[in-house]
Amino acid sequence: MSAPTATSQTHAIGCSHCEDDAPAPTGARIRGSVTAVAAVLVALACVLSYVAVSPAWVSALFVTAALVGSIFPAQRALQGLRRRTLDINALMVIAVIGAVAIGEFEEAAMVVSLFAAAQWLEAQSIDRARKAIGQLLEASPVDVLIREAEGEHRIGIDVVPIGALMVVRPGEKLALDGLVQSGRSDVNQAPITGESLPVEKGEGDEVFAGTINGHGALVVVVTRRRTDTTLARIVRLVETAQSQRAPVQQFIERFAAWYTPAVVILAALVTTLPVLAAGQPLDVWLYRALVLLVVACPCALVISTPVSVVSALAGAARHGVLIKGGAHLERLAAVRVVAFDKTGTLTTGIFSLDAVIPLGAATEADAILTAAAVESHSEHPIAAAIVARAIADGATPAPASNVRALPGLGVEGVVGGSAIVCGTPRLFSERGWMTPGLEGLAASVTGKGLSPVLVARDGVAIGVLGLRDRPKADAAQVVTDLRRHENVHVAMITGDHDAPARAMASELNVEILKSQQLPQDKVAAVQSLRREFGAVAMVGDGVNDAPALAASDVGIAMGAMGSAVALEAADIALMADDLSKLRYAMRLSRATLDNIRVNVALSVALKVAFLVLAVAGVATLWMAVLADTGASALVVANAVRLRRFQ
Ligand code: ADP
Ligand code: MG
């Protein structure tokens, strides 16, 4: 990933007042105490100025406070200069030197203390928004109870090998990914999926690090080492997500790049022009120029986007929606059409074999068993249904060899010396095996809303199978809501036959249908949708839909937990298999853009107002710093609301 890290990002902006890269803890502590010393000195000086102590002493205290407080800004200003950027620290240091030079000791000290306090406050709030994601996912146990032949004992999480038996007691958090070997329990997966109901887990089920075991005890075979768990992968993705800047943000950075030097030049003009041209007093205009410098830092503006984006990402993660960067969030808000994959996305992907038509000399059992022999090697959900039916009928499919998947078409292999092919009518047409009679039978199956699978032995059809898939319970509702409330077009892209696909599309209230699409055609389908309507979000299960996900403007993977491919391929991953989160994500993306607009407007308006006041000589230095801190605080407070967006 070429995007710079969060740290370099703030540097590029040239305003480290708003720096959100937390310094090392000790550095922060030193900075905190230096700030505190400066603040105490200021307070002391203030008190002393009321009791009759010689003004020289008070001034000395203020100057000391200003010097102490300036140490860190000066250090950062120098770092900035080395990178050839003039940041707020440089502006601050110039302002303090100037204030001391014109004898405004009290103001110099005040400005420095307020500035330090502002920096500290900001670092705290941004940090908190950022940690919200981390907290969600962290706190996995440090050691793991392992069962071995000689008994149970705890070992460090980092040294647990794959294949070890992990004992998970009721109420414990799972430390690693694995498969349940024995035991039954309800597992709360909310920390990763946002799903509120616990999921039943039993023998053979996959369980994930970071989830919380319910009432039963489980023995789990560890399948991934600590650094490879789904949880670890999510954490890594979230980290890179934060460095992916939204286009709005890049615009603001370009703006800041010319803005700071422009302000310095303006300040120089304010100092010199009235004095040279109109014989005005130097100290008055110098002071105004200094105020101008401090007022000018576009801190609130610069943090307006990242704070909103980070808050939104944190809120989304809590709902089990993993968004891999601000750019995707921004693009999602512009989406005009949502294209769904059918099988496994809008439908359950659990097929049932509802029609069997044997042909020629073949019997019903013959057709099913022959198909099951090759299908037992296929990953396709249709295959699972055919094999399940054969087993339910009490038969064991014969072994098959040379099995080959024909993506989007079917599967072929050799069984008992004969070449067996199972697949779509299209596949049979391509092979030249289609007859009018076979066509009619396929049509009768599709007429019932079933997906047809033709079975051939050595090029001769021996059966027509009809399989039914059911829509997910909330699919129709989600599609309708998206069309009605989010004002997007909804399309379905599927490799399935036209007739069953059309039946499903009308049942689900889908507007646009693209059927009989081979995996490679799905990319073209996405592109044609984009030409017709605008930005496309493609929703798929992420495995065979990967090319289409990549071709779309925003690729959204369903049920990404457990599927590394899906997690990697998509821009947005819905961790649980929950379609309704889609609408949440779209609403969140729009709310985030609105939030950013409010933040930008707010900070620009305050900035302009104070710039005018500064040049007019109404604003004082400490008012300037206070205004900037206030604007930043408002922006942060506004952005943090996104974390609780529902
Ligand atoms: P979708 O786009 O709905 O996810 P696929 O692209 O995976 O569908 O498959 C398209 C069609 O190809 C299926 O509807 C089915 O008719 C056929 N097909 C794919 N794989 C198999 C298989 N293993 N056995 C039989 N038919 C298959
Ligand atoms: Mg699919």
XYZ file of C-alpha atoms and ligand atoms in Angstrom:
674
model
C 0.000 0.000 0.000
C 1.556 3.261 -1.085
C -0.537 5.626 1.014
C 1.552 7.355 3.661
C 0.981 6.611 7.276
C -1.194 8.717 9.494
C 1.919 10.349 10.883
C 3.393 11.617 7.662
C -0.057 12.736 6.669
C -0.293 15.296 9.417
C 3.212 16.493 8.725
C 2.354 17.130 5.125
C -0.410 19.384 6.316
C 2.119 21.560 8.033
C 0.151 22.041 11.197
C 1.372 19.930 14.044
C -0.838 21.747 16.492
C -3.282 19.191 15.254
C -0.800 16.384 15.246
C -2.563 13.172 16.092
C 0.339 10.772 16.062
C 0.632 10.058 19.738
C 4.234 10.506 20.841
C 5.909 7.755 22.807
C 4.341 7.514 26.284
C 7.421 8.858 28.063
C 7.627 11.759 25.602
C 3.990 12.525 26.297
C 4.610 12.448 30.027
C 7.588 14.812 29.779
C 5.555 17.106 27.589
C 2.677 16.953 30.033
C 4.884 17.895 32.960
C 6.611 20.721 31.080
C 3.185 22.065 30.190
C 2.168 21.771 33.825
C 5.290 23.664 34.970
C 4.557 26.457 32.521
C 0.947 26.596 33.680
C 1.967 26.745 37.360
C 4.408 29.568 36.600
C 1.685 31.489 34.788
C -0.750 30.998 37.677
C 1.905 32.036 40.183
C 2.724 35.161 38.176
C -0.961 36.040 37.969
C -1.429 35.708 41.727
C 1.775 37.667 42.434
C 0.697 40.475 40.131
C -2.276 41.078 42.485
C -0.253 41.116 45.699
C 2.206 43.965 45.642
C 5.335 42.257 44.393
C 7.739 44.180 42.197
C 6.551 44.034 38.580
C 10.024 42.934 37.545
C 9.523 39.654 39.433
C 6.135 39.085 37.812
C 7.563 39.769 34.371
C 10.459 37.426 35.025
C 7.988 34.675 35.953
C 5.931 35.242 32.806
C 9.025 35.178 30.610
C 10.222 31.975 32.279
C 6.813 30.408 31.722
C 6.885 31.466 28.082
C 10.374 30.005 27.630
C 9.528 26.711 29.350
C 6.317 26.390 27.370
C 8.064 27.152 24.100
C 10.579 24.311 24.322
C 8.423 21.764 22.525
C 6.849 24.079 19.962
C 10.354 25.304 19.096
C 11.601 21.761 18.736
C 8.744 20.888 16.412
C 9.074 24.128 14.481
C 12.703 23.218 13.762
C 11.682 19.741 12.629
C 9.119 21.378 10.373
C 11.651 23.801 8.922
C 13.962 20.916 8.120
C 11.106 19.452 6.073
C 10.680 22.931 4.571
C 7.237 23.400 6.066
C 6.128 26.328 8.140
C 3.708 24.935 10.677
C 1.719 26.314 13.571
C 4.678 25.709 15.881
C 6.800 28.087 13.830
C 3.962 30.603 13.899
C 3.766 30.190 17.683
C 7.476 30.650 18.258
C 7.593 33.770 16.090
C 4.563 35.096 17.952
C 6.137 34.478 21.384
C 9.467 36.065 20.417
C 7.605 39.025 19.004
C 5.379 39.394 22.075
C 8.413 39.361 24.383
C 10.151 41.848 22.098
C 7.304 44.339 22.408
C 7.109 43.770 26.162
C 3.853 41.774 26.249
C 5.213 39.199 28.713
C 1.875 38.181 30.168
C 0.380 37.547 26.751
C 3.423 35.583 25.655
C 3.064 33.269 28.668
C -0.715 32.946 28.276
C -0.455 32.090 24.615
C 2.121 29.425 25.244
C 0.173 27.767 28.051
C -3.106 27.828 26.153
C -1.380 26.452 23.120
C 0.167 23.612 25.085
C -3.158 22.834 26.738
C -4.900 22.864 23.364
C -2.381 20.451 21.893
C -2.798 18.106 24.798
C -6.606 18.193 24.609
C -6.664 17.537 20.909
C -4.233 14.679 21.091
C -6.478 13.143 23.753
C -9.702 13.360 21.770
C -8.362 12.138 18.448
C -6.581 9.360 20.214
C -9.787 8.267 21.838
C -11.639 8.094 18.518
C -8.825 6.051 17.069
C -8.578 3.668 19.995
C -12.276 2.866 19.749
C -11.501 0.551 16.840
C -8.570 -1.024 18.586
C -10.488 -1.601 21.813
C -13.200 -3.348 19.907
C -10.761 -5.932 18.736
C -8.009 -6.101 21.295
C -7.847 -7.735 24.696
C -7.486 -11.256 23.451
C -6.118 -13.460 26.220
C -2.355 -13.631 26.728
C -2.200 -17.337 27.412
C -4.163 -20.355 26.373
C -5.243 -23.521 28.171
C -3.953 -26.414 26.091
C -4.982 -30.079 26.448
C -2.303 -32.668 25.906
C -1.963 -36.370 26.642
C -0.363 -35.642 30.008
C -2.983 -33.103 31.059
C -3.973 -29.472 30.678
C -1.652 -26.509 31.080
C -1.412 -22.880 30.075
C 1.047 -21.682 27.446
C 1.707 -18.278 25.909
C -0.561 -17.387 23.001
C 2.401 -16.768 20.695
C 3.754 -20.294 20.938
C 0.513 -22.230 20.450
C 1.078 -24.418 17.368
C -1.534 -25.168 14.721
C -3.328 -28.383 15.618
C -3.076 -27.868 19.380
C -6.208 -28.555 21.434
C -7.429 -25.364 23.074
C -9.815 -25.671 26.019
C -12.328 -22.828 26.215
C -14.283 -22.556 29.437
C -17.728 -20.967 29.689
C -17.560 -17.176 29.585
C -13.994 -17.080 28.301
C -12.826 -15.096 25.320
C -11.427 -17.231 22.510
C -7.730 -16.643 21.982
C -7.280 -18.192 18.544
C -9.232 -19.315 15.479
C -10.092 -22.993 15.288
C -12.562 -25.790 14.668
C -14.687 -27.178 17.481
C -13.586 -30.721 18.236
C -16.031 -31.413 21.019
C -18.574 -29.633 23.156
C -21.506 -27.354 22.385
C -21.926 -23.738 23.256
C -23.382 -20.422 22.234
C -20.673 -18.026 21.125
C -21.071 -14.270 21.112
C -19.436 -13.030 17.911
C -20.537 -9.436 18.373
C -17.006 -8.088 18.893
C -16.301 -8.959 15.264
C -19.646 -9.188 13.475
C -21.751 -6.722 15.425
C -24.381 -9.477 15.458
C -26.320 -9.236 18.686
C -27.475 -12.857 18.983
C -24.997 -15.547 20.041
C -24.321 -18.260 17.465
C -24.685 -21.984 18.287
C -21.384 -23.806 17.861
C -20.850 -27.552 17.869
C -18.494 -30.172 16.532
C -16.864 -29.092 13.250
C -17.925 -25.440 13.459
C -15.443 -22.669 12.927
C -14.785 -20.345 15.872
C -12.843 -17.097 15.936
C -10.381 -15.307 18.158
C -11.907 -12.326 19.937
C -15.367 -13.868 20.245
C -16.794 -14.793 23.641
C -17.807 -18.280 24.663
C -21.231 -18.619 26.269
C -22.524 -21.360 28.539
C -20.825 -24.501 27.289
C -17.216 -25.645 27.380
C -15.489 -26.188 24.038
C -12.418 -28.073 22.939
C -11.087 -26.410 19.821
C -8.430 -27.514 17.337
C -6.323 -24.434 16.651
C -6.227 -23.651 12.912
C -4.348 -20.377 12.770
C -1.422 -18.925 14.630
C -1.934 -15.702 16.478
C -0.699 -13.405 13.720
C -2.948 -15.033 11.092
C -6.279 -15.076 12.906
C -9.244 -13.309 11.398
C -9.000 -10.860 14.270
C -5.338 -10.100 13.547
C -6.152 -9.618 9.890
C -8.962 -7.226 10.744
C -6.683 -5.207 12.997
C -4.116 -4.937 10.207
C -6.771 -3.879 7.715
C -8.093 -1.253 10.087
C -4.594 0.095 10.540
C -4.056 0.473 6.818
C -7.576 1.848 6.469
C -6.628 4.827 8.578
C -3.885 5.808 6.181
C -6.147 5.698 3.144
C -7.141 9.269 2.746
C -10.463 10.368 1.404
C -10.343 12.692 -1.620
C -11.821 15.498 0.505
C -8.829 15.144 2.750
C -6.358 15.366 -0.122
C -8.031 18.565 -1.230
C -7.601 20.066 2.221
C -3.937 19.103 2.238
C -3.288 20.827 -1.071
C -5.051 23.845 0.325
C -2.899 23.886 3.467
C 0.306 23.629 1.428
C -0.012 27.110 -0.050
C -2.052 28.554 2.776
C 0.668 28.648 5.473
C 3.309 30.485 3.401
C 0.606 32.873 2.190
C -0.227 33.713 5.793
C 3.418 34.377 6.642
C 3.711 36.763 3.703
C 0.490 38.482 4.728
C 1.820 38.895 8.273
C 5.013 40.462 6.926
C 2.924 42.894 4.894
C 0.727 43.779 7.878
C 3.877 44.555 9.914
C 5.638 46.676 7.313
C 3.117 48.320 4.994
C 1.229 50.571 7.465
C 4.528 51.607 9.073
C 6.331 52.420 5.820
C 3.378 53.778 3.879
C 1.403 55.604 6.535
C 3.919 56.130 9.315
C 1.857 54.038 11.737
C 3.457 52.843 15.027
C 5.441 49.632 14.548
C 4.465 47.910 17.814
C 0.717 48.115 17.084
C 1.031 46.526 13.652
C 3.629 44.023 14.779
C 1.211 42.850 17.441
C -1.604 42.573 14.889
C 0.641 40.583 12.590
C 1.493 38.215 15.448
C -2.173 37.702 16.277
C -2.781 37.066 12.609
C -0.100 34.359 12.577
C -1.639 32.519 15.486
C -5.198 32.915 14.250
C -4.212 31.633 10.847
C -3.474 28.019 11.734
C -6.149 26.039 9.883
C -6.108 23.339 12.545
C -9.815 22.763 12.818
C -10.029 22.617 9.033
C -7.200 20.169 8.762
C -8.525 17.766 11.394
C -12.124 18.105 10.171
C -11.910 15.210 7.709
C -9.678 12.676 9.462
C -11.569 12.971 12.740
C -14.901 12.364 11.012
C -13.554 9.465 8.988
C -11.892 7.786 11.950
C -15.060 8.141 14.021
C -17.166 6.691 11.224
C -14.795 3.752 10.744
C -14.876 3.068 14.470
C -18.673 3.188 14.572
C -18.908 0.904 11.542
C -16.524 -1.639 13.037
C -18.789 -1.832 16.044
C -21.619 -2.872 13.700
C -19.464 -5.538 12.068
C -18.929 -3.386 8.985
C -15.263 -3.180 8.106
C -14.531 -0.214 5.849
C -11.026 -0.215 4.522
C -10.519 3.533 4.300
C -12.075 6.956 4.043
C -11.920 6.873 0.253
C -14.305 3.903 0.118
C -16.657 5.582 2.535
C -16.731 8.658 0.369
C -17.313 6.638 -2.807
C -20.099 4.652 -1.182
C -21.972 7.896 -0.619
C -21.905 8.503 -4.377
C -23.144 5.046 -5.376
C -26.091 5.068 -7.805
C -26.627 1.363 -8.256
C -26.165 -1.603 -5.943
C -25.514 -4.858 -7.802
C -26.018 -8.107 -5.924
C -24.690 -11.519 -6.688
C -27.599 -13.938 -6.374
C -26.448 -17.233 -4.931
C -25.299 -16.947 -1.352
C -25.776 -13.184 -1.269
C -29.478 -12.531 -1.849
C -30.291 -16.205 -1.384
C -29.302 -18.584 1.373
C -27.186 -20.613 -1.047
C -28.659 -23.736 0.482
C -30.279 -25.550 -2.443
C -32.775 -28.351 -2.356
C -33.155 -30.873 -5.169
C -36.830 -30.469 -6.024
C -37.136 -32.150 -9.441
C -35.460 -35.181 -10.996
C -36.302 -36.254 -14.569
C -34.420 -39.404 -15.638
C -33.821 -39.810 -19.376
C -33.385 -42.846 -21.598
C -32.561 -46.016 -19.732
C -31.451 -44.140 -16.595
C -33.457 -44.334 -13.376
C -34.001 -41.445 -10.993
C -31.458 -42.904 -8.536
C -29.013 -43.434 -11.394
C -29.187 -39.799 -12.467
C -28.754 -38.499 -8.914
C -25.915 -40.861 -8.034
C -23.987 -40.244 -11.223
C -24.239 -36.491 -10.719
C -23.299 -36.815 -7.053
C -20.129 -38.722 -7.963
C -18.604 -35.699 -9.714
C -20.373 -33.090 -7.611
C -18.816 -34.440 -4.435
C -15.604 -32.807 -5.662
C -17.228 -29.420 -6.321
C -17.408 -26.467 -3.948
C -20.593 -25.090 -5.515
C -23.710 -24.908 -3.286
C -25.651 -26.803 -5.987
C -23.179 -29.649 -5.635
C -23.777 -29.875 -1.899
C -27.530 -30.269 -2.481
C -27.095 -33.083 -5.003
C -24.635 -34.957 -2.794
C -26.868 -34.477 0.245
C -29.800 -35.971 -1.639
C -27.776 -39.027 -2.723
C -26.695 -39.642 0.865
C -30.226 -39.111 2.159
C -31.390 -41.782 -0.287
C -28.935 -44.158 1.371
C -26.451 -44.362 -1.492
C -22.728 -43.709 -1.615
C -21.517 -41.882 -4.734
C -18.907 -43.768 -6.755
C -15.388 -42.353 -6.793
C -14.644 -39.878 -9.590
C -11.347 -38.925 -11.180
C -10.090 -36.022 -13.318
C -12.744 -33.758 -11.861
C -12.675 -30.231 -13.264
C -14.835 -27.247 -12.318
C -16.247 -25.226 -15.211
C -16.843 -21.902 -13.458
C -20.349 -20.574 -13.977
C -21.230 -23.601 -16.110
C -20.860 -26.812 -14.155
C -18.450 -29.621 -13.428
C -17.040 -32.637 -15.266
C -15.120 -35.815 -14.389
C -14.676 -39.507 -15.038
C -16.781 -42.075 -13.165
C -16.454 -45.787 -13.821
C -14.685 -45.123 -17.111
C -17.395 -42.821 -18.441
C -17.120 -39.052 -18.944
C -19.724 -37.354 -16.741
C -20.777 -33.727 -17.189
C -23.234 -31.786 -14.988
C -24.158 -28.255 -15.815
C -26.252 -25.568 -17.424
C -28.196 -25.817 -20.694
C -25.679 -23.314 -22.045
C -22.864 -25.751 -21.358
C -24.761 -28.504 -23.165
C -25.399 -26.213 -26.145
C -21.698 -25.357 -26.290
C -20.846 -29.035 -26.349
C -23.412 -29.676 -29.060
C -25.459 -32.041 -26.904
C -28.644 -30.041 -26.854
C -31.751 -31.532 -28.453
C -35.207 -29.999 -28.752
C -36.515 -32.601 -26.325
C -33.874 -31.802 -23.738
C -34.500 -28.104 -24.218
C -38.197 -28.647 -23.529
C -37.458 -30.559 -20.314
C -35.056 -27.864 -19.110
C -37.734 -25.273 -19.847
C -40.303 -27.217 -17.838
C -37.928 -27.196 -14.868
C -37.133 -23.473 -15.146
C -40.854 -22.833 -15.597
C -41.286 -24.030 -12.017
C -38.691 -21.486 -10.854
C -35.991 -24.128 -10.446
C -32.379 -23.888 -11.634
C -31.767 -26.646 -14.184
C -28.751 -28.948 -14.008
C -28.355 -31.348 -16.924
C -26.443 -34.605 -16.452
C -24.692 -36.406 -19.334
C -22.797 -39.679 -19.570
C -20.394 -39.878 -22.508
C -22.195 -37.024 -24.248
C -25.699 -38.451 -23.788
C -28.128 -36.801 -21.413
C -29.273 -39.125 -18.620
C -31.231 -36.678 -16.492
C -32.473 -33.192 -15.784
C -32.323 -31.967 -12.189
C -34.145 -28.951 -10.818
C -32.751 -27.130 -7.790
C -34.366 -24.518 -5.662
C -32.641 -21.815 -3.682
C -34.496 -19.634 -1.217
C -34.106 -15.903 -0.725
C -32.758 -14.783 2.625
C -35.524 -13.803 5.010
C -34.767 -10.095 4.863
C -33.585 -9.880 1.232
C -36.806 -8.448 -0.216
C -37.030 -5.905 2.599
C -33.428 -4.793 2.155
C -33.805 -4.407 -1.614
C -37.029 -2.454 -1.209
C -35.516 -0.204 1.466
C -32.444 0.488 -0.643
C -34.571 1.487 -3.614
C -37.065 3.502 -1.659
C -35.009 5.158 1.054
C -31.487 5.277 -0.323
C -32.572 6.175 -3.854
C -30.347 3.671 -5.591
C -31.062 1.248 -8.412
C -30.798 -2.396 -7.460
C -29.442 -4.989 -9.872
C -28.900 -8.739 -9.608
C -26.013 -10.347 -11.453
C -26.058 -14.123 -11.631
C -24.715 -17.081 -13.536
C -28.042 -18.805 -13.128
C -30.528 -19.494 -15.906
C -32.732 -16.592 -16.938
C -36.123 -18.002 -15.877
C -35.380 -18.864 -12.217
C -33.298 -15.704 -11.918
C -36.210 -13.628 -13.185
C -38.612 -15.287 -10.773
C -36.239 -14.501 -7.918
C -35.721 -10.919 -9.125
C -39.433 -10.172 -9.146
C -39.939 -11.855 -5.786
C -37.214 -9.649 -4.316
C -38.300 -6.449 -6.053
C -34.998 -6.242 -7.921
C -35.124 -3.726 -10.744
C -32.398 -4.809 -13.159
C -31.465 -8.399 -13.935
C -28.343 -9.700 -15.618
C -28.564 -13.489 -15.831
C -26.450 -16.291 -17.338
C -23.290 -14.329 -16.647
C -20.072 -16.299 -16.544
C -17.650 -15.074 -13.870
C -15.721 -13.082 -16.492
C -18.976 -11.552 -17.833
C -19.805 -10.170 -14.413
C -17.059 -7.561 -14.815
C -18.611 -6.379 -18.098
C -22.024 -6.345 -16.420
C -20.679 -4.058 -13.690
C -19.155 -1.759 -16.300
C -22.376 -1.511 -18.275
C -24.285 -0.667 -15.094
C -21.782 2.094 -14.413
C -22.195 3.560 -17.900
C -25.947 3.561 -17.518
C -26.423 4.749 -13.940
C -23.143 5.899 -12.364
C -21.056 4.518 -9.511
C -21.665 0.820 -8.774
C -21.418 -1.031 -5.474
C -21.060 -4.761 -6.057
C -22.147 -7.048 -3.243
C -20.902 -10.612 -3.396
C -19.616 -13.465 -1.329
C -16.156 -12.376 -2.340
C -14.758 -15.695 -3.512
C -15.908 -16.255 -7.103
C -17.113 -12.681 -7.350
C -13.652 -11.239 -6.714
C -13.170 -9.840 -10.262
C -16.560 -8.111 -10.170
C -15.850 -6.774 -6.682
C -12.601 -5.327 -7.952
C -14.217 -3.850 -11.086
C -16.909 -2.027 -9.135
C -16.482 1.368 -7.501
C -17.086 -0.144 -4.092
C -16.708 -3.894 -3.606
C -18.677 -5.237 -0.654
C -18.068 -8.740 0.651
C -20.770 -10.564 2.595
C -20.083 -12.864 5.520
C -16.418 -12.056 5.361
C -15.560 -13.636 8.689
C -13.631 -16.799 8.080
C -13.096 -16.100 4.413
C -9.648 -14.603 3.987
C -10.239 -14.010 0.279
C -13.373 -12.004 0.875
C -11.720 -9.955 3.592
C -8.845 -9.129 1.284
C -10.714 -8.577 -1.992
C -13.388 -6.154 -0.886
C -13.331 -2.446 -0.033
C -16.004 -3.012 2.571
C -16.579 -6.278 4.390
C -19.786 -7.158 6.185
C -18.431 -9.523 8.822
C -21.760 -11.176 9.550
C -24.038 -12.493 6.847
C -26.409 -9.597 7.449
C -27.785 -7.772 4.398
C -29.391 -5.034 6.475
C -25.938 -3.711 7.378
C -25.701 -2.555 3.792
C -28.210 0.168 4.338
C -26.476 1.164 7.544
C -23.208 1.491 5.614
C -24.795 3.678 2.938
C -26.467 5.891 5.498
C -23.253 6.153 7.464
C -21.306 7.169 4.361
C -23.728 9.989 3.648
C -23.814 11.073 7.276
C -20.014 11.179 7.267
C -19.859 13.410 4.222
C -22.455 15.718 5.778
C -20.451 15.714 8.984
C -17.273 16.676 7.110
C -19.105 19.482 5.298
C -20.364 20.893 8.591
C -16.852 20.691 10.043
C -15.255 22.434 7.087
C -17.886 25.183 7.062
C -17.550 25.668 10.803
C -13.776 25.951 10.798
C -13.575 28.159 7.727
C -16.232 30.526 9.091
C -14.519 30.894 12.479
C -11.161 31.344 10.778
C -12.352 34.094 8.494
C -14.085 35.888 11.341
C -10.960 35.919 13.500
C -8.663 36.861 10.649
C -10.761 39.942 10.083
C -10.764 40.718 13.827
C -6.990 40.247 13.962
C -6.240 42.656 11.129
C -8.724 45.138 12.570
C -6.826 44.924 15.841
C -9.759 43.687 17.910
C -8.494 40.168 18.631
C -5.740 39.601 21.170
C -3.205 36.793 21.026
C -4.788 34.625 23.660
C -8.235 35.124 22.136
C -6.773 33.857 18.900
C -5.429 30.694 20.480
C -8.655 30.156 22.376
C -10.683 30.533 19.167
C -8.580 27.981 17.379
C -8.815 25.526 20.235
C -12.550 26.100 20.402
C -13.026 25.440 16.706
C -10.955 22.261 16.932
C -12.939 21.084 19.940
C -16.235 21.735 18.128
C -15.036 19.824 15.092
C -13.950 16.895 17.225
C -17.201 16.877 19.196
C -19.222 16.932 15.996
C -17.179 14.113 14.455
C -17.359 11.873 17.511
C -21.151 11.725 17.104
C -20.582 9.448 14.106
C -19.380 6.700 16.407
C -22.876 6.303 17.739
C -24.581 6.567 14.343
C -27.247 3.880 14.002
P -24.087 -17.288 -9.187
O -23.683 -16.182 -10.103
O -25.581 -17.288 -8.980
O -23.337 -17.299 -7.903
P -22.409 -19.312 -10.462
O -21.682 -18.391 -11.382
O -21.648 -19.870 -9.336
O -23.780 -18.676 -9.962
O -23.007 -20.521 -11.308
C -23.848 -20.274 -12.426
C -24.582 -21.512 -12.810
O -23.669 -22.512 -13.242
C -25.363 -22.161 -11.706
O -26.639 -21.582 -11.576
C -25.452 -23.598 -12.169
O -26.509 -23.758 -13.044
C -24.144 -23.799 -12.917
N -23.157 -24.484 -12.078
C -22.058 -23.958 -11.539
N -21.368 -24.884 -10.857
C -22.075 -26.038 -10.942
C -21.885 -27.359 -10.438
N -20.851 -27.684 -9.669
N -22.820 -28.279 -10.735
C -23.875 -27.946 -11.489
N -24.098 -26.729 -11.988
C -23.219 -25.779 -11.742
Mg -22.090 -16.685 -5.908
